[in-house]
Short mmCIF file of C-alpha atoms in Angstrom, two decimals:
data_model
loop_
_atom_site.label_atom_id
_atom_site.label_comp_id
_atom_site.label_asym_id
_atom_site.label_seq_id
_atom_site.Cartn_x
_atom_site.Cartn_y
_atom_site.Cartn_z
CA UNK A 846 187.36 96.02 198.27
CA UNK A 847 187.08 99.64 199.63
CA UNK A 848 187.42 102.54 196.94
CA UNK A 849 188.85 105.99 197.51
CA UNK A 850 187.79 108.70 195.02
CA UNK A 851 189.81 111.92 194.39
CA UNK A 852 189.64 114.49 191.80
CA UNK A 853 192.48 114.35 189.36
CA UNK A 854 192.89 118.16 189.47
CA UNK A 855 192.71 121.18 191.16
CA UNK A 856 193.92 124.85 190.51
CA UNK A 857 194.09 127.60 192.83
CA UNK A 858 195.75 131.04 192.83
CA UNK A 859 198.60 131.67 195.06
CA UNK A 860 197.22 133.00 198.64
CA UNK A 861 193.89 131.47 198.02
CA UNK A 862 192.50 128.23 199.50
CA UNK A 863 192.63 125.05 198.11
CA UNK A 864 190.20 122.25 198.98
CA UNK A 865 190.76 118.40 197.89
CA UNK A 866 188.27 115.75 198.66
CA UNK A 867 188.53 112.26 198.94
CA UNK A 868 185.05 110.07 198.75
CA UNK A 869 184.57 106.70 200.27
CA UNK A 870 181.32 104.76 201.71
CA UNK A 871 181.02 105.94 205.17
CA UNK A 872 184.73 107.15 205.25
CA UNK A 873 183.74 109.39 208.24
CA UNK A 874 184.23 106.14 210.44
CA UNK A 875 187.71 105.65 209.29
CA UNK A 876 191.03 107.31 209.71
CA UNK A 877 192.04 109.12 206.93
CA UNK A 878 195.79 110.05 206.42
CA UNK A 879 197.07 112.44 203.31
CA UNK A 880 200.44 112.68 201.79
CA UNK A 881 201.99 115.21 199.51
CA UNK A 882 204.11 114.14 196.95
CA UNK A 883 206.38 116.25 194.63
CA UNK A 884 207.56 115.24 191.43
CA UNK A 885 210.31 112.65 191.49
CA UNK A 886 210.54 112.77 195.78
CA UNK A 887 208.86 110.34 198.19
CA UNK A 888 205.53 110.91 199.71
CA UNK A 889 205.72 112.79 202.76
CA UNK A 890 203.10 112.50 205.48
CA UNK A 891 200.79 115.73 205.36
CA UNK A 892 197.76 114.82 207.78
CA UNK A 893 197.14 111.68 210.08
CA UNK A 894 194.29 110.66 211.92
CA UNK A 895 192.16 112.93 209.79
CA UNK A 896 193.17 116.35 211.22
CA UNK A 897 196.65 115.83 212.93
CA UNK A 898 199.86 117.64 211.52
CA UNK A 899 203.04 115.61 211.73
CA UNK A 900 205.91 118.41 212.91
CA UNK A 901 207.16 120.43 209.98
CA UNK A 902 204.01 120.54 208.22
CA UNK A 903 202.75 124.19 208.29
CA UNK A 904 199.59 125.25 209.94
CA UNK A 905 198.26 126.07 206.53
CA UNK A 906 197.20 122.37 206.21
CA UNK A 907 194.22 121.07 207.79
CA UNK A 908 191.90 118.22 207.25
CA UNK A 909 188.54 116.97 208.27
CA UNK A 910 186.36 113.87 207.58
CA UNK A 911 182.74 113.46 207.92
CA UNK A 912 179.93 111.30 206.04
CA UNK A 913 181.35 110.12 202.70
CA UNK A 914 184.01 112.70 202.49
CA UNK A 915 187.01 113.50 203.77
CA UNK A 916 188.99 117.17 202.80
CA UNK A 917 192.59 118.48 202.70
CA UNK A 918 192.60 122.32 202.85
CA UNK A 919 195.54 124.27 202.05
CA UNK A 920 195.24 127.66 203.27
CA UNK A 921 196.99 130.86 201.61
CA UNK A 922 198.60 128.22 199.12
CA UNK A 923 202.09 128.99 197.78
CA UNK A 924 203.87 127.84 194.38
CA UNK A 925 205.83 125.45 196.95
CA UNK A 926 202.52 123.58 197.52
CA UNK A 927 202.09 122.41 194.11
CA UNK A 928 202.19 118.41 194.22
CA UNK A 929 199.93 115.44 194.15
CA UNK A 930 198.08 114.67 197.41
CA UNK A 931 196.87 111.25 198.16
CA UNK A 932 194.36 110.25 200.64
CA UNK A 933 194.75 106.81 202.62
CA UNK A 934 192.95 104.61 204.84
CA UNK A 935 193.13 101.11 206.06
CA UNK A 936 190.34 98.96 205.27
CA UNK A 937 189.67 96.63 208.41
CA UNK A 938 187.42 94.35 206.61
CA UNK A 939 189.91 93.30 204.16
CA UNK A 940 192.96 94.31 206.32
CA UNK A 941 194.33 96.46 203.11
CA UNK A 942 195.84 99.71 202.97
CA UNK A 943 193.88 101.84 200.23
CA UNK A 944 195.17 104.71 198.42
CA UNK A 945 192.97 107.09 196.53
CA UNK A 946 194.14 107.92 193.03
CA UNK A 947 195.72 111.19 193.60
CA UNK A 948 194.80 115.08 192.93
CA UNK A 949 197.30 117.25 191.22
CA UNK A 950 197.24 120.43 192.41
CA UNK A 951 198.33 123.32 190.25
CA UNK A 952 198.98 127.01 191.73
CA UNK A 953 198.38 129.23 188.78
CA UNK B 859 216.19 112.21 212.92
CA UNK B 860 214.67 109.36 211.45
CA UNK B 861 216.20 108.13 208.08
CA UNK B 862 215.37 105.49 205.82
CA UNK B 863 218.07 104.82 203.12
CA UNK B 864 217.32 102.59 200.23
CA UNK B 865 219.58 100.80 198.11
CA UNK B 866 220.32 102.08 194.44
CA UNK B 867 218.42 101.45 191.28
CA UNK B 868 218.25 98.28 189.74
CA UNK B 869 217.63 96.79 186.06
CA UNK B 870 216.46 93.19 185.74
CA UNK B 871 215.27 90.85 183.22
CA UNK B 872 211.74 89.38 183.17
CA UNK B 873 211.76 86.21 185.59
CA UNK B 874 214.77 87.29 187.76
CA UNK B 875 214.43 88.42 191.86
CA UNK B 876 215.40 91.89 192.89
CA UNK B 877 216.38 92.60 196.54
CA UNK B 878 215.91 96.22 197.50
CA UNK B 879 217.32 97.19 201.13
CA UNK B 880 216.17 100.04 203.77
CA UNK B 881 218.46 101.09 206.31
CA UNK B 882 217.14 102.63 209.36
CA UNK B 883 218.35 105.21 211.91
CA UNK B 884 217.43 107.83 214.55
CA UNK B 885 214.92 105.60 216.14
CA UNK B 886 214.35 102.75 217.99
CA UNK B 887 213.66 100.17 215.62
CA UNK B 888 211.78 97.19 217.53
CA UNK B 889 209.31 99.70 218.42
CA UNK B 890 207.81 99.97 214.69
CA UNK B 891 206.81 98.27 211.89
CA UNK B 892 208.35 98.66 208.36
CA UNK B 893 206.17 98.59 205.22
CA UNK B 894 207.12 98.26 201.91
CA UNK B 895 205.10 99.96 199.09
CA UNK B 896 205.64 100.39 195.25
CA UNK B 897 204.38 103.31 192.70
CA UNK B 898 204.33 102.61 188.92
CA UNK B 899 204.67 105.63 187.00
CA UNK B 900 201.71 108.31 187.15
CA UNK B 901 200.03 105.64 189.56
CA UNK B 902 199.20 105.86 193.48
CA UNK B 903 200.93 103.80 195.91
CA UNK B 904 200.42 100.47 196.54
CA UNK B 905 201.12 98.32 199.84
CA UNK B 906 203.41 95.12 199.28
CA UNK B 907 203.84 93.72 203.05
CA UNK B 908 204.99 94.51 206.20
CA UNK B 909 207.27 93.58 209.20
CA UNK B 910 207.39 93.98 212.64
CA UNK B 911 211.01 94.82 213.20
CA UNK B 912 211.10 93.67 216.68
CA UNK B 913 209.12 90.26 216.28
CA UNK B 914 210.13 89.41 212.83
CA UNK B 915 206.48 89.00 212.20
CA UNK B 916 205.44 89.59 208.30
CA UNK B 917 202.17 90.24 206.80
CA UNK B 918 201.87 90.56 202.58
CA UNK B 919 199.18 92.00 200.59
CA UNK B 920 197.16 89.41 198.76
CA UNK B 921 198.42 90.74 195.40
CA UNK B 922 202.06 89.83 195.93
CA UNK B 923 201.62 86.81 198.24
CA UNK B 924 203.96 83.93 197.07
CA UNK B 925 206.12 86.43 195.31
CA UNK B 926 207.54 88.85 197.65
CA UNK B 927 209.59 88.34 200.70
CA UNK B 928 210.12 90.95 203.32
CA UNK B 929 213.08 89.98 205.75
CA UNK B 930 215.10 91.84 208.58
CA UNK B 931 218.39 92.25 210.04
CA UNK B 932 218.25 93.63 213.32
CA UNK B 933 221.91 94.28 213.57
CA UNK B 934 222.29 96.08 210.74
CA UNK B 935 219.18 97.91 211.35
CA UNK B 936 218.01 97.11 207.85
CA UNK B 937 215.02 95.65 206.06
CA UNK B 938 214.77 94.03 203.10
CA UNK B 939 212.21 93.07 200.09
CA UNK B 940 212.77 90.61 197.67
CA UNK B 941 210.66 90.18 194.56
CA UNK B 942 210.48 86.97 192.77
CA UNK B 943 209.91 86.31 189.04
CA UNK B 944 209.84 89.75 187.87
CA UNK B 945 207.62 90.71 184.94
CA UNK B 946 207.57 94.01 183.10
CA UNK B 947 204.60 95.64 184.80
CA UNK B 948 206.73 95.14 188.04
CA UNK B 949 208.59 98.41 186.79
CA UNK B 950 208.15 100.93 189.27
CA UNK B 951 209.66 102.96 192.53
CA UNK B 952 209.76 100.82 195.55
CA UNK B 953 209.68 102.30 198.85
CA UNK B 954 209.91 101.36 202.61
CA UNK B 955 208.04 103.58 205.02
CA UNK B 956 208.00 103.31 208.92
CA UNK B 957 204.61 102.91 210.35
CA UNK B 958 203.17 105.63 212.52
CA UNK B 959 202.12 105.55 216.03
CA UNK B 960 199.29 103.28 216.81
CA UNK B 961 197.60 103.14 213.51
CA UNK B 962 198.22 101.86 209.77
CA UNK B 963 199.80 105.13 207.83
CA UNK B 964 203.28 105.81 206.92
CA UNK B 965 205.31 108.84 208.76
CA UNK B 966 208.61 108.58 207.14
CA UNK B 967 209.47 107.19 203.86
CA UNK B 968 212.83 105.98 202.50
CA UNK B 969 214.17 107.59 198.91
CA UNK B 970 212.42 105.26 196.82
CA UNK B 971 214.50 102.75 194.62
CA UNK B 972 213.87 102.40 191.05
CA UNK B 973 213.31 99.13 189.60
CA UNK B 974 213.11 98.65 185.65
CA UNK B 975 212.37 95.25 184.23
CA UNK B 976 213.63 95.09 180.76
CA UNK B 977 214.79 92.44 178.43
#
């Protein structure tokens, strides 16, 4: 089955840029979606189709995907961005939805 | 606006069944599929299955095949997920989520329903 690998944690100072990666075999050939999950809340779609932003998501959020790594970038990080971030793909070989293990973003 | 409102928390004994509802509003239900996912404490979300609200067609993840039933009542704009023969490890938050346009991702989520399996 397809595996997505995310670093468990990322820390960044307010106002700086946070980059969170999602690794997978030839992930650049897949569509990657990102979710933000604050403690005790349901996930929220943050980026879809690698780099599109749903309405209501700040322009500070962006995504890219190439080779074996997809990246979620948050510019000018704010305290309210502190959350867990999950990447997700659909594995066409197994017809399964796959989530990464999640990255906990800490704003220092 | 799109809203998915789920039923309240449940406590079940091992071996029992649990049924969670998800009432949708704010969009044309038949145009979108609905997924059920769950998230155990400290774990990533995992997909349980999907239903086409318009046709009733269903698809279940292999892990839950035979133990989960997803249905819908179009007149009530509501979908249901029933998990049978629950075990302690089924303790989790269960979510319904709307399938996004033209692809398998989840653009709106319910608030979650906590299911606790305890003797």
